[in-house]
């Protein structure tokens, strides 16, 4: 008689919305000020005290309580969240954010909403909520924006490395479910792709065969284990989520072999849509985006770290979603509230019906905006309306100090 297989353990029941609401409201009873560090008086990039307020906005994506300020340095143009969220604050505002995207690629959470994905690696957001909402409480804007990235964008990003020797090993930082490595593998068939992510999604990517090794955590914390292992390290819309982008860059160079390449894509704070659309520009993505770095600043930093910049590109990384994103955010903030656990009370039946009707009515508007975004993209990507840039840098033989 064959041995009896053990019965797999039953997963714990997920708390009801009412139970989660009680937990959220308990935290919010103390207000939101304790989620922020003290406001800093100088630029975290160059140290200048000449700051101006560039943006003041609520959470337009999830509609959690709080107000967020983005300051800009008048000397180096670095933009940053000020006051910045504490670790507790990041945990609060990321809770349910990744879970809402659980079935989607981590690169899709860029700004939820970076061109590959708004997610990304500032801590352990996947640990901040034990329970997944599976999109149940995803906002109108989240559902609209999460579909903008796809396999073609991943392949286009991977093609940027074709002019260089085929790498033996490649680490994708902030990989989410590993859809970028899976697409890149079609172009680099002899390359071993590994993934790194602060959430359990990277382990699911390994099980699905999208990455060979799964590294869970923050890259700076894993440097000793991964030092000098990779020929390419990619960071797609990752640095803007990090409390310390310089630390991430140093860590990335430390895990590269001499002569290896660092591939970085980030939102471009010089994009004219930022001024035109204001708080509705999705690349602001507050409170998730902690830093918005001008191209010149990153180039100077890589030079300081001893890298040779071999390629910069403001055209191909442009994501045609600015108008669609702004419209989705604006509509989402005028719809009756959904049944999110951080709201004081669930919606009434009338509010639910009205939300459904208005959401369906908005679909043609969003479709038209998307057509316009894509029609204008060939022109806009050649102008200051391009919303992202890419850097490829080659590591020298000099090791960065950590």
mmCIF file of C-alpha atoms in Angstrom:
data_model
loop_
_atom_site.group_PDB
_atom_site.id
_atom_site.type_symbol
_atom_site.label_atom_id
_atom_site.label_comp_id
_atom_site.label_asym_id
_atom_site.label_seq_id
_atom_site.Cartn_x
_atom_site.Cartn_y
_atom_site.Cartn_z
ATOM 1 C CA UNK A 1 0.000 0.000 0.000
ATOM 2 C CA UNK A 2 1.488 3.372 -0.994
ATOM 3 C CA UNK A 3 2.221 5.700 1.893
ATOM 4 C CA UNK A 4 -0.453 8.239 2.725
ATOM 5 C CA UNK A 5 0.598 11.718 1.739
ATOM 6 C CA UNK A 6 0.278 14.329 4.480
ATOM 7 C CA UNK A 7 -2.576 16.752 4.114
ATOM 8 C CA UNK A 8 -1.261 20.219 3.314
ATOM 9 C CA UNK A 9 -1.972 22.747 6.042
ATOM 10 C CA UNK A 10 -5.013 24.928 5.570
ATOM 11 C CA UNK A 11 -3.988 28.555 5.008
ATOM 12 C CA UNK A 12 -5.215 30.930 7.687
ATOM 13 C CA UNK A 13 -8.464 32.673 6.937
ATOM 14 C CA UNK A 14 -8.031 36.208 5.735
ATOM 15 C CA UNK A 15 -9.582 38.811 8.015
ATOM 16 C CA UNK A 16 -12.788 40.376 6.834
ATOM 17 C CA UNK A 17 -12.841 43.943 5.589
ATOM 18 C CA UNK A 18 -14.509 44.944 8.852
ATOM 19 C CA UNK A 19 -11.675 43.392 10.870
ATOM 20 C CA UNK A 20 -9.037 45.047 8.730
ATOM 21 C CA UNK A 21 -10.911 48.336 8.942
ATOM 22 C CA UNK A 22 -10.726 48.179 12.725
ATOM 23 C CA UNK A 23 -6.955 47.691 12.520
ATOM 24 C CA UNK A 24 -6.492 50.572 10.093
ATOM 25 C CA UNK A 25 -8.669 52.941 12.067
ATOM 26 C CA UNK A 26 -6.784 52.054 15.207
ATOM 27 C CA UNK A 27 -3.563 53.211 13.572
ATOM 28 C CA UNK A 28 -5.184 56.310 12.093
ATOM 29 C CA UNK A 29 -6.581 57.337 15.469
ATOM 30 C CA UNK A 30 -3.070 58.657 16.189
ATOM 31 C CA UNK A 31 -3.127 60.762 13.014
ATOM 32 C CA UNK A 32 -0.602 60.522 10.210
ATOM 33 C CA UNK A 33 2.148 62.863 11.431
ATOM 34 C CA UNK A 34 3.953 60.002 13.168
ATOM 35 C CA UNK A 35 4.361 58.301 9.785
ATOM 36 C CA UNK A 36 6.807 61.048 8.718
ATOM 37 C CA UNK A 37 10.366 61.838 9.694
ATOM 38 C CA UNK A 38 11.197 65.410 10.696
ATOM 39 C CA UNK A 39 11.337 67.708 7.690
ATOM 40 C CA UNK A 40 14.882 68.159 6.483
ATOM 41 C CA UNK A 41 16.227 71.598 5.662
ATOM 42 C CA UNK A 42 18.805 70.539 3.080
ATOM 43 C CA UNK A 43 18.968 68.561 -0.140
ATOM 44 C CA UNK A 44 19.812 64.861 0.404
ATOM 45 C CA UNK A 45 21.757 64.839 -2.858
ATOM 46 C CA UNK A 46 24.002 67.931 -2.727
ATOM 47 C CA UNK A 47 23.407 69.394 0.737
ATOM 48 C CA UNK A 48 22.097 72.749 -0.482
ATOM 49 C CA UNK A 49 19.601 74.546 1.771
ATOM 50 C CA UNK A 50 17.968 76.266 -1.200
ATOM 51 C CA UNK A 51 14.757 74.248 -1.391
ATOM 52 C CA UNK A 52 11.379 74.997 -2.879
ATOM 53 C CA UNK A 53 8.099 73.096 -2.645
ATOM 54 C CA UNK A 54 7.370 71.451 -5.968
ATOM 55 C CA UNK A 55 4.253 69.475 -5.036
ATOM 56 C CA UNK A 56 1.771 69.002 -2.217
ATOM 57 C CA UNK A 57 -0.711 66.178 -2.687
ATOM 58 C CA UNK A 58 -2.818 63.523 -0.974
ATOM 59 C CA UNK A 59 -2.581 59.830 -1.831
ATOM 60 C CA UNK A 60 -4.322 59.896 -5.218
ATOM 61 C CA UNK A 61 -3.861 56.205 -5.936
ATOM 62 C CA UNK A 62 -5.094 54.350 -2.871
ATOM 63 C CA UNK A 63 -6.742 57.337 -1.150
ATOM 64 C CA UNK A 64 -5.237 56.615 2.225
ATOM 65 C CA UNK A 65 -5.222 59.597 4.603
ATOM 66 C CA UNK A 66 -2.258 61.958 4.641
ATOM 67 C CA UNK A 67 -0.595 64.783 2.759
ATOM 68 C CA UNK A 68 2.768 64.479 1.022
ATOM 69 C CA UNK A 69 5.222 67.159 -0.041
ATOM 70 C CA UNK A 70 7.850 66.931 -2.766
ATOM 71 C CA UNK A 71 10.601 69.529 -2.428
ATOM 72 C CA UNK A 72 13.120 70.417 -5.126
ATOM 73 C CA UNK A 73 16.668 71.631 -4.705
ATOM 74 C CA UNK A 74 17.224 74.920 -6.503
ATOM 75 C CA UNK A 75 20.900 74.085 -7.002
ATOM 76 C CA UNK A 76 20.971 70.485 -8.281
ATOM 77 C CA UNK A 77 17.223 70.042 -9.142
ATOM 78 C CA UNK A 78 16.941 66.833 -7.120
ATOM 79 C CA UNK A 79 13.323 66.303 -6.030
ATOM 80 C CA UNK A 80 12.478 64.336 -2.908
ATOM 81 C CA UNK A 81 9.662 63.598 -0.480
ATOM 82 C CA UNK A 82 9.998 65.964 2.476
ATOM 83 C CA UNK A 83 9.255 65.055 5.191
ATOM 84 C CA UNK A 84 10.010 61.497 4.188
ATOM 85 C CA UNK A 85 7.997 58.540 5.403
ATOM 86 C CA UNK A 86 9.416 56.568 8.311
ATOM 87 C CA UNK A 87 9.757 52.797 8.182
ATOM 88 C CA UNK A 88 6.388 52.607 9.925
ATOM 89 C CA UNK A 89 4.940 55.029 7.394
ATOM 90 C CA UNK A 90 6.248 53.039 4.442
ATOM 91 C CA UNK A 91 4.713 49.937 5.976
ATOM 92 C CA UNK A 92 1.347 51.662 6.354
ATOM 93 C CA UNK A 93 1.155 53.138 2.861
ATOM 94 C CA UNK A 94 2.517 50.071 1.085
ATOM 95 C CA UNK A 95 0.205 47.716 2.943
ATOM 96 C CA UNK A 96 -2.255 46.245 0.440
ATOM 97 C CA UNK A 97 -0.478 48.084 -2.409
ATOM 98 C CA UNK A 98 1.583 45.129 -3.652
ATOM 99 C CA UNK A 99 -1.130 42.725 -2.663
ATOM 100 C CA UNK A 100 -3.463 44.610 -5.003
ATOM 101 C CA UNK A 101 -0.960 43.813 -7.758
ATOM 102 C CA UNK A 102 -0.307 40.276 -6.564
ATOM 103 C CA UNK A 103 -1.134 38.678 -9.886
ATOM 104 C CA UNK A 104 0.808 41.262 -11.854
ATOM 105 C CA UNK A 105 4.431 41.897 -12.501
ATOM 106 C CA UNK A 106 6.369 43.838 -9.925
ATOM 107 C CA UNK A 107 7.606 46.102 -12.679
ATOM 108 C CA UNK A 108 4.003 47.136 -13.187
ATOM 109 C CA UNK A 109 3.848 48.808 -9.880
ATOM 110 C CA UNK A 110 5.940 51.899 -10.937
ATOM 111 C CA UNK A 111 4.949 54.421 -10.115
ATOM 112 C CA UNK A 112 2.599 51.800 -9.686
ATOM 113 C CA UNK A 113 3.680 53.394 -12.303
ATOM 114 C CA UNK A 114 6.951 53.390 -13.487
ATOM 115 C CA UNK A 115 7.249 52.240 -16.989
ATOM 116 C CA UNK A 116 8.082 48.775 -15.788
ATOM 117 C CA UNK A 117 6.766 49.042 -12.567
ATOM 118 C CA UNK A 118 6.096 51.194 -9.756
ATOM 119 C CA UNK A 119 7.162 48.873 -7.018
ATOM 120 C CA UNK A 120 10.053 48.658 -5.678
ATOM 121 C CA UNK A 121 12.731 48.252 -3.243
ATOM 122 C CA UNK A 122 12.680 50.462 -0.284
ATOM 123 C CA UNK A 123 12.164 47.894 2.374
ATOM 124 C CA UNK A 124 9.978 44.887 2.946
ATOM 125 C CA UNK A 125 6.595 45.997 1.678
ATOM 126 C CA UNK A 126 5.524 42.455 1.113
ATOM 127 C CA UNK A 127 5.867 41.857 4.842
ATOM 128 C CA UNK A 128 3.696 44.762 5.774
ATOM 129 C CA UNK A 129 0.474 42.886 5.301
ATOM 130 C CA UNK A 130 0.040 39.191 5.972
ATOM 131 C CA UNK A 131 -3.054 39.034 3.838
ATOM 132 C CA UNK A 132 -3.522 39.592 0.154
ATOM 133 C CA UNK A 133 -6.499 41.505 -1.165
ATOM 134 C CA UNK A 134 -5.984 40.032 -4.666
ATOM 135 C CA UNK A 135 -7.115 43.297 -6.205
ATOM 136 C CA UNK A 136 -10.343 43.347 -4.205
ATOM 137 C CA UNK A 137 -9.689 46.866 -3.005
ATOM 138 C CA UNK A 138 -7.616 48.111 -5.925
ATOM 139 C CA UNK A 139 -8.589 51.651 -6.771
ATOM 140 C CA UNK A 140 -10.026 52.744 -10.097
ATOM 141 C CA UNK A 141 -6.687 54.316 -11.060
ATOM 142 C CA UNK A 142 -4.733 51.219 -10.003
ATOM 143 C CA UNK A 143 -6.832 48.949 -12.197
ATOM 144 C CA UNK A 144 -6.497 51.340 -15.120
ATOM 145 C CA UNK A 145 -2.739 51.865 -14.849
ATOM 146 C CA UNK A 146 -1.596 48.343 -14.058
ATOM 147 C CA UNK A 147 -2.254 47.193 -17.628
ATOM 148 C CA UNK A 148 0.079 49.641 -19.320
ATOM 149 C CA UNK A 149 3.245 47.513 -19.228
ATOM 150 C CA UNK A 150 3.607 44.262 -21.056
ATOM 151 C CA UNK A 151 5.939 41.832 -22.690
ATOM 152 C CA UNK A 152 6.824 44.207 -25.521
ATOM 153 C CA UNK A 153 8.095 46.810 -23.047
ATOM 154 C CA UNK A 154 10.186 44.205 -21.272
ATOM 155 C CA UNK A 155 11.666 43.035 -24.564
ATOM 156 C CA UNK A 156 12.420 46.614 -25.612
ATOM 157 C CA UNK A 157 14.305 47.192 -22.363
ATOM 158 C CA UNK A 158 16.273 43.981 -22.789
ATOM 159 C CA UNK A 159 17.219 44.911 -26.362
ATOM 160 C CA UNK A 160 19.159 47.867 -24.986
ATOM 161 C CA UNK A 161 21.846 45.370 -23.924
ATOM 162 C CA UNK A 162 22.168 43.663 -27.324
ATOM 163 C CA UNK A 163 25.111 45.838 -28.489
ATOM 164 C CA UNK A 164 27.200 44.452 -25.629
ATOM 165 C CA UNK A 165 28.656 40.962 -25.114
ATOM 166 C CA UNK A 166 26.047 38.431 -24.025
ATOM 167 C CA UNK A 167 26.209 38.162 -20.239
ATOM 168 C CA UNK A 168 26.586 34.886 -18.402
ATOM 169 C CA UNK A 169 24.604 36.117 -15.405
ATOM 170 C CA UNK A 170 22.046 38.896 -14.918
ATOM 171 C CA UNK A 171 20.391 40.149 -11.723
ATOM 172 C CA UNK A 172 17.080 41.998 -12.010
ATOM 173 C CA UNK A 173 16.522 44.127 -8.898
ATOM 174 C CA UNK A 174 12.899 44.694 -7.913
ATOM 175 C CA UNK A 175 11.858 41.898 -10.241
ATOM 176 C CA UNK A 176 8.411 41.245 -8.780
ATOM 177 C CA UNK A 177 7.048 38.092 -10.427
ATOM 178 C CA UNK A 178 9.999 37.976 -12.818
ATOM 179 C CA UNK A 179 8.240 38.853 -16.044
ATOM 180 C CA UNK A 180 11.151 40.975 -17.248
ATOM 181 C CA UNK A 181 13.704 38.134 -16.926
ATOM 182 C CA UNK A 182 11.254 35.794 -18.653
ATOM 183 C CA UNK A 183 10.979 38.164 -21.619
ATOM 184 C CA UNK A 184 14.709 38.946 -21.708
ATOM 185 C CA UNK A 185 15.506 35.234 -21.779
ATOM 186 C CA UNK A 186 14.041 35.098 -25.298
ATOM 187 C CA UNK A 187 16.835 37.452 -26.430
ATOM 188 C CA UNK A 188 19.643 36.178 -24.182
ATOM 189 C CA UNK A 189 19.151 32.434 -24.342
ATOM 190 C CA UNK A 190 22.483 31.548 -22.706
ATOM 191 C CA UNK A 191 22.165 33.983 -19.808
ATOM 192 C CA UNK A 192 21.265 32.897 -16.279
ATOM 193 C CA UNK A 193 18.697 35.353 -14.887
ATOM 194 C CA UNK A 194 18.295 35.814 -11.150
ATOM 195 C CA UNK A 195 15.758 38.030 -9.428
ATOM 196 C CA UNK A 196 15.789 40.131 -6.293
ATOM 197 C CA UNK A 197 12.723 41.564 -4.604
ATOM 198 C CA UNK A 198 11.703 42.463 -1.042
ATOM 199 C CA UNK A 199 8.492 40.438 -1.364
ATOM 200 C CA UNK A 200 7.574 36.784 -1.751
ATOM 201 C CA UNK A 201 6.820 37.382 -5.431
ATOM 202 C CA UNK A 202 10.420 36.610 -6.334
ATOM 203 C CA UNK A 203 10.077 33.145 -4.821
ATOM 204 C CA UNK A 204 6.976 32.586 -6.923
ATOM 205 C CA UNK A 205 9.010 33.692 -9.953
ATOM 206 C CA UNK A 206 11.605 31.016 -9.206
ATOM 207 C CA UNK A 207 8.933 28.346 -8.835
ATOM 208 C CA UNK A 208 7.418 29.477 -12.152
ATOM 209 C CA UNK A 209 10.828 29.185 -13.827
ATOM 210 C CA UNK A 210 11.149 32.870 -14.672
ATOM 211 C CA UNK A 211 14.344 33.271 -12.621
ATOM 212 C CA UNK A 212 16.956 30.701 -11.678
ATOM 213 C CA UNK A 213 17.744 32.062 -8.224
ATOM 214 C CA UNK A 214 15.462 34.137 -6.026
ATOM 215 C CA UNK A 215 16.993 36.618 -3.597
ATOM 216 C CA UNK A 216 14.555 38.127 -1.145
ATOM 217 C CA UNK A 217 15.413 41.365 0.613
ATOM 218 C CA UNK A 218 17.198 44.632 -0.074
ATOM 219 C CA UNK A 219 20.213 44.615 -2.362
ATOM 220 C CA UNK A 220 22.461 46.540 0.089
ATOM 221 C CA UNK A 221 21.791 43.860 2.704
ATOM 222 C CA UNK A 222 22.796 41.037 0.336
ATOM 223 C CA UNK A 223 26.035 42.452 -1.055
ATOM 224 C CA UNK A 224 28.352 40.121 0.851
ATOM 225 C CA UNK A 225 26.565 37.065 -0.530
ATOM 226 C CA UNK A 226 26.307 38.353 -4.110
ATOM 227 C CA UNK A 227 29.534 40.304 -4.511
ATOM 228 C CA UNK A 228 31.009 40.215 -8.049
ATOM 229 C CA UNK A 229 28.565 37.533 -9.259
ATOM 230 C CA UNK A 230 26.874 39.282 -12.185
ATOM 231 C CA UNK A 231 27.684 40.633 -15.621
ATOM 232 C CA UNK A 232 24.518 42.771 -15.724
ATOM 233 C CA UNK A 233 22.398 44.314 -12.985
ATOM 234 C CA UNK A 234 19.117 45.928 -14.044
ATOM 235 C CA UNK A 235 17.042 48.367 -12.000
ATOM 236 C CA UNK A 236 13.809 49.346 -13.701
ATOM 237 C CA UNK A 237 11.988 52.097 -11.833
ATOM 238 C CA UNK A 238 13.554 50.993 -8.601
ATOM 239 C CA UNK A 239 15.786 53.814 -7.386
ATOM 240 C CA UNK A 240 12.944 56.289 -6.917
ATOM 241 C CA UNK A 241 11.469 54.000 -4.245
ATOM 242 C CA UNK A 242 14.675 53.716 -2.251
ATOM 243 C CA UNK A 243 15.315 55.871 0.827
ATOM 244 C CA UNK A 244 18.959 56.046 -0.285
ATOM 245 C CA UNK A 245 19.489 55.734 -4.071
ATOM 246 C CA UNK A 246 23.243 56.155 -3.687
ATOM 247 C CA UNK A 247 23.394 53.139 -1.387
ATOM 248 C CA UNK A 248 21.519 51.109 -4.012
ATOM 249 C CA UNK A 249 23.935 52.193 -6.745
ATOM 250 C CA UNK A 250 26.966 51.254 -4.678
ATOM 251 C CA UNK A 251 25.426 47.886 -3.901
ATOM 252 C CA UNK A 252 24.628 47.270 -7.571
ATOM 253 C CA UNK A 253 28.215 47.978 -8.569
ATOM 254 C CA UNK A 254 29.512 45.750 -5.790
ATOM 255 C CA UNK A 255 27.630 42.708 -7.119
ATOM 256 C CA UNK A 256 28.822 43.388 -10.676
ATOM 257 C CA UNK A 257 31.985 41.839 -12.017
ATOM 258 C CA UNK A 258 34.666 44.204 -13.334
ATOM 259 C CA UNK A 259 33.566 45.311 -16.783
ATOM 260 C CA UNK A 260 29.942 44.432 -16.040
ATOM 261 C CA UNK A 261 27.034 46.697 -16.929
ATOM 262 C CA UNK A 262 24.447 48.495 -14.835
ATOM 263 C CA UNK A 263 21.119 49.154 -16.589
ATOM 264 C CA UNK A 264 18.934 51.793 -14.896
ATOM 265 C CA UNK A 265 15.570 53.294 -15.846
ATOM 266 C CA UNK A 266 13.840 55.932 -13.735
ATOM 267 C CA UNK A 267 11.149 58.603 -14.174
ATOM 268 C CA UNK A 268 12.486 61.884 -15.520
ATOM 269 C CA UNK A 269 11.661 64.789 -13.185
ATOM 270 C CA UNK A 270 12.447 67.180 -16.045
ATOM 271 C CA UNK A 271 9.469 65.840 -18.001
ATOM 272 C CA UNK A 272 7.213 68.716 -19.048
ATOM 273 C CA UNK A 273 4.139 66.706 -18.057
ATOM 274 C CA UNK A 274 5.156 67.229 -14.426
ATOM 275 C CA UNK A 275 4.552 70.969 -14.712
ATOM 276 C CA UNK A 276 1.571 70.621 -17.046
ATOM 277 C CA UNK A 277 -0.373 68.030 -15.052
ATOM 278 C CA UNK A 278 0.795 68.887 -11.538
ATOM 279 C CA UNK A 279 -0.315 66.394 -8.898
ATOM 280 C CA UNK A 280 -2.102 64.336 -11.562
ATOM 281 C CA UNK A 281 1.204 63.356 -13.177
ATOM 282 C CA UNK A 282 1.434 59.666 -12.318
ATOM 283 C CA UNK A 283 5.226 59.659 -12.055
ATOM 284 C CA UNK A 284 4.970 61.714 -8.869
ATOM 285 C CA UNK A 285 3.298 58.616 -7.372
ATOM 286 C CA UNK A 286 3.044 59.823 -3.818
ATOM 287 C CA UNK A 287 3.721 58.481 -1.293
ATOM 288 C CA UNK A 288 5.663 55.648 -2.982
ATOM 289 C CA UNK A 289 8.276 57.724 -4.808
ATOM 290 C CA UNK A 290 10.843 59.097 -2.381
ATOM 291 C CA UNK A 291 13.302 60.556 -4.924
ATOM 292 C CA UNK A 292 13.146 61.928 -8.466
ATOM 293 C CA UNK A 293 16.650 62.289 -9.853
ATOM 294 C CA UNK A 294 17.599 64.410 -12.866
ATOM 295 C CA UNK A 295 19.704 62.643 -15.464
ATOM 296 C CA UNK A 296 22.703 64.888 -14.793
ATOM 297 C CA UNK A 297 22.783 63.932 -11.124
ATOM 298 C CA UNK A 298 22.847 60.207 -11.796
ATOM 299 C CA UNK A 299 25.507 60.610 -14.472
ATOM 300 C CA UNK A 300 27.707 62.567 -12.066
ATOM 301 C CA UNK A 301 27.191 59.992 -9.324
ATOM 302 C CA UNK A 302 28.130 57.101 -11.592
ATOM 303 C CA UNK A 303 31.228 59.005 -12.661
ATOM 304 C CA UNK A 304 32.147 59.500 -9.002
ATOM 305 C CA UNK A 305 31.791 55.750 -8.508
ATOM 306 C CA UNK A 306 34.278 55.118 -11.289
ATOM 307 C CA UNK A 307 31.830 53.978 -13.975
ATOM 308 C CA UNK A 308 31.957 54.693 -17.677
ATOM 309 C CA UNK A 309 28.535 55.689 -19.013
ATOM 310 C CA UNK A 310 28.190 53.948 -22.371
ATOM 311 C CA UNK A 311 24.598 54.883 -23.217
ATOM 312 C CA UNK A 312 21.843 57.311 -22.239
ATOM 313 C CA UNK A 313 18.377 57.361 -23.747
ATOM 314 C CA UNK A 314 15.359 59.589 -23.141
ATOM 315 C CA UNK A 315 13.342 58.365 -26.103
ATOM 316 C CA UNK A 316 12.734 54.629 -25.971
ATOM 317 C CA UNK A 317 12.013 54.468 -22.200
ATOM 318 C CA UNK A 318 9.104 56.930 -22.555
ATOM 319 C CA UNK A 319 5.848 55.308 -21.435
ATOM 320 C CA UNK A 320 2.733 56.549 -23.286
ATOM 321 C CA UNK A 321 0.427 56.832 -20.309
ATOM 322 C CA UNK A 322 0.626 60.390 -18.955
ATOM 323 C CA UNK A 323 -2.764 61.592 -20.195
ATOM 324 C CA UNK A 324 -4.471 58.297 -19.425
ATOM 325 C CA UNK A 325 -2.920 58.232 -15.973
ATOM 326 C CA UNK A 326 -3.920 61.791 -15.157
ATOM 327 C CA UNK A 327 -7.476 61.153 -16.296
ATOM 328 C CA UNK A 328 -7.670 57.897 -14.326
ATOM 329 C CA UNK A 329 -6.435 59.610 -11.178
ATOM 330 C CA UNK A 330 -8.840 62.508 -11.610
ATOM 331 C CA UNK A 331 -11.829 60.243 -12.241
ATOM 332 C CA UNK A 332 -10.854 57.904 -9.427
ATOM 333 C CA UNK A 333 -10.760 60.786 -6.981
ATOM 334 C CA UNK A 334 -14.266 61.856 -7.910
ATOM 335 C CA UNK A 335 -15.933 58.476 -7.749
ATOM 336 C CA UNK A 336 -17.756 57.418 -4.584
ATOM 337 C CA UNK A 337 -15.313 55.622 -2.314
ATOM 338 C CA UNK A 338 -14.922 51.865 -2.558
ATOM 339 C CA UNK A 339 -14.899 49.388 0.300
ATOM 340 C CA UNK A 340 -11.277 49.955 1.289
ATOM 341 C CA UNK A 341 -10.506 49.019 4.878
ATOM 342 C CA UNK A 342 -8.840 52.354 5.609
ATOM 343 C CA UNK A 343 -12.094 54.248 5.006
ATOM 344 C CA UNK A 344 -14.192 54.920 8.131
ATOM 345 C CA UNK A 345 -17.243 53.049 6.829
ATOM 346 C CA UNK A 346 -18.209 50.818 3.910
ATOM 347 C CA UNK A 347 -20.079 52.411 1.005
ATOM 348 C CA UNK A 348 -23.850 52.290 0.880
ATOM 349 C CA UNK A 349 -25.662 50.272 -1.776
ATOM 350 C CA UNK A 350 -26.395 53.505 -3.636
ATOM 351 C CA UNK A 351 -22.727 54.491 -3.579
ATOM 352 C CA UNK A 352 -21.682 51.067 -4.863
ATOM 353 C CA UNK A 353 -24.181 51.265 -7.718
ATOM 354 C CA UNK A 354 -23.174 54.815 -8.592
ATOM 355 C CA UNK A 355 -19.489 53.878 -8.564
ATOM 356 C CA UNK A 356 -20.116 50.964 -10.929
ATOM 357 C CA UNK A 357 -22.176 53.076 -13.338
ATOM 358 C CA UNK A 358 -19.683 55.947 -13.409
ATOM 359 C CA UNK A 359 -16.732 53.590 -13.810
ATOM 360 C CA UNK A 360 -18.321 52.008 -16.881
ATOM 361 C CA UNK A 361 -19.206 55.433 -18.265
ATOM 362 C CA UNK A 362 -15.566 56.518 -17.946
ATOM 363 C CA UNK A 363 -14.255 53.634 -20.032
ATOM 364 C CA UNK A 364 -14.636 55.384 -23.428
ATOM 365 C CA UNK A 365 -12.874 58.482 -22.064
ATOM 366 C CA UNK A 366 -9.931 56.440 -20.861
ATOM 367 C CA UNK A 367 -9.770 54.537 -24.137
ATOM 368 C CA UNK A 368 -9.643 57.834 -26.040
ATOM 369 C CA UNK A 369 -6.909 59.168 -23.765
ATOM 370 C CA UNK A 370 -4.890 55.993 -24.290
ATOM 371 C CA UNK A 371 -5.213 56.300 -28.074
ATOM 372 C CA UNK A 372 -4.014 59.907 -27.821
ATOM 373 C CA UNK A 373 -1.074 58.934 -25.584
ATOM 374 C CA UNK A 374 0.074 56.323 -28.090
ATOM 375 C CA UNK A 375 -0.533 58.548 -31.118
ATOM 376 C CA UNK A 376 1.568 61.333 -29.611
ATOM 377 C CA UNK A 377 4.302 59.048 -28.279
ATOM 378 C CA UNK A 378 6.553 59.088 -31.394
ATOM 379 C CA UNK A 379 6.662 62.882 -31.170
ATOM 380 C CA UNK A 380 6.688 63.321 -27.384
ATOM 381 C CA UNK A 381 9.549 60.907 -26.800
ATOM 382 C CA UNK A 382 11.752 63.281 -28.823
ATOM 383 C CA UNK A 383 10.857 66.294 -26.667
ATOM 384 C CA UNK A 384 10.914 67.348 -23.017
ATOM 385 C CA UNK A 385 7.623 65.471 -22.622
ATOM 386 C CA UNK A 386 9.500 62.170 -22.499
ATOM 387 C CA UNK A 387 8.772 60.842 -19.019
ATOM 388 C CA UNK A 388 11.684 58.464 -18.328
ATOM 389 C CA UNK A 389 15.327 57.912 -19.127
ATOM 390 C CA UNK A 390 17.749 55.007 -19.279
ATOM 391 C CA UNK A 391 21.418 54.804 -18.392
ATOM 392 C CA UNK A 392 23.817 51.955 -19.167
ATOM 393 C CA UNK A 393 27.117 52.212 -17.304
ATOM 394 C CA UNK A 394 30.161 49.943 -17.329
ATOM 395 C CA UNK A 395 31.866 49.147 -14.063
ATOM 396 C CA UNK A 396 35.562 49.799 -13.845
ATOM 397 C CA UNK A 397 38.041 47.701 -11.910
ATOM 398 C CA UNK A 398 37.742 50.020 -8.893
ATOM 399 C CA UNK A 399 35.457 48.622 -6.204
ATOM 400 C CA UNK A 400 32.922 51.028 -4.719
ATOM 401 C CA UNK A 401 33.131 51.339 -0.944
ATOM 402 C CA UNK A 402 30.048 50.324 1.015
#
